[in-house]
Amino acid sequence: MTSHLTYEIVHKFRGQGKMNEAEDWMRANIRGLWELEFLGMSEEIDDFKKTKTYIFHVRFNFGRSEDLKRFKEEYIQGKPPAPKAKLPVAKKKGILSRIFG
């Protein structure tokens, strides 16, 4: 499948749940081909809280540049989806407008 996918982004997730959430978002919102490639895992230690967090390194490959852009803006950056263009609404003409118009 990779031969048809030309747009990619590498992203880090804090925990597998976030990675699964992204994959679910892609299934629901991406129109073209896509694939998720797990690159590996690392640990981050918060010295202040004395906690350890696992970071998942993932590469997303897309077949369409529009899908990559939408994933970056809507999912990673959290921007709302672009509003769909609304068709102009024709005004109904009253009886006087028809007579004098």
XYZ file of C-alpha atoms in Angstrom:
101
model
C 0.000 0.000 0.000
C 2.920 2.390 0.645
C 3.722 2.852 -3.062
C 0.517 4.904 -3.524
C 0.993 7.006 -0.395
C 3.193 10.049 -0.792
C 2.293 12.386 2.080
C 3.512 11.562 5.567
C 3.712 12.935 9.071
C 5.412 11.489 12.163
C 3.664 12.145 15.461
C 4.167 11.165 19.107
C 1.291 9.992 21.308
C 1.211 9.737 25.078
C -0.248 6.272 25.444
C -1.798 3.710 23.172
C -5.322 5.027 23.785
C -4.484 8.305 22.022
C -2.985 6.400 19.098
C -6.141 4.270 18.797
C -8.276 7.426 19.009
C -6.360 8.915 16.048
C -6.840 5.742 14.022
C -10.592 5.827 14.723
C -10.708 9.497 13.653
C -8.959 8.614 10.402
C -11.385 5.787 9.633
C -14.306 8.186 10.067
C -12.864 11.259 8.311
C -10.244 10.428 5.692
C -11.457 9.940 2.128
C -8.355 8.582 0.378
C -5.854 5.853 1.151
C -4.004 5.988 4.456
C -1.887 3.785 6.653
C -0.500 3.941 10.152
C 3.033 2.684 10.782
C 4.229 2.090 14.352
C 7.871 3.234 14.570
C 8.609 2.455 18.203
C 8.169 3.497 21.778
C 10.153 5.557 24.248
C 9.839 6.607 27.875
C 9.696 10.102 29.302
C 10.243 10.677 32.984
C 8.742 13.700 34.693
C 11.280 14.618 37.379
C 8.805 16.862 39.180
C 5.957 14.327 39.421
C 8.271 11.312 39.486
C 6.155 9.570 36.865
C 7.011 7.654 33.716
C 5.066 8.108 30.462
C 5.292 5.881 27.410
C 5.470 7.745 24.112
C 4.357 5.992 20.909
C 6.092 7.139 17.711
C 3.822 6.729 14.697
C 4.098 7.573 10.997
C 0.896 8.346 9.138
C 0.976 7.983 5.362
C -1.692 9.518 3.152
C -2.580 9.186 -0.515
C -3.994 12.707 -0.742
C -2.441 15.972 0.416
C -5.923 17.210 1.437
C -6.233 14.317 3.892
C -2.812 15.046 5.413
C -3.706 18.728 5.811
C -7.063 17.921 7.381
C -5.524 15.401 9.798
C -2.878 17.910 10.914
C -5.323 20.777 11.346
C -8.373 19.026 12.751
C -6.933 16.129 14.728
C -3.423 17.119 15.795
C -3.920 20.885 16.151
C -7.568 20.580 17.254
C -8.953 23.165 14.838
C -12.653 22.815 14.025
C -13.533 21.472 10.565
C -13.838 24.072 7.836
C -17.453 25.113 7.337
C -19.084 23.733 4.230
C -20.038 26.282 1.598
C -23.680 27.236 1.864
C -25.773 27.694 -1.228
C -27.379 31.118 -1.570
C -31.032 31.138 -0.597
C -33.366 32.688 -3.153
C -35.667 35.306 -1.691
C -39.341 34.877 -2.300
C -40.860 37.876 -3.960
C -44.069 39.318 -2.609
C -47.010 40.367 -4.757
C -45.901 44.035 -4.895
C -42.352 43.087 -5.887
C -43.695 41.056 -8.787
C -45.939 43.889 -9.973
C -43.386 46.719 -9.686
C -40.164 44.728 -10.221
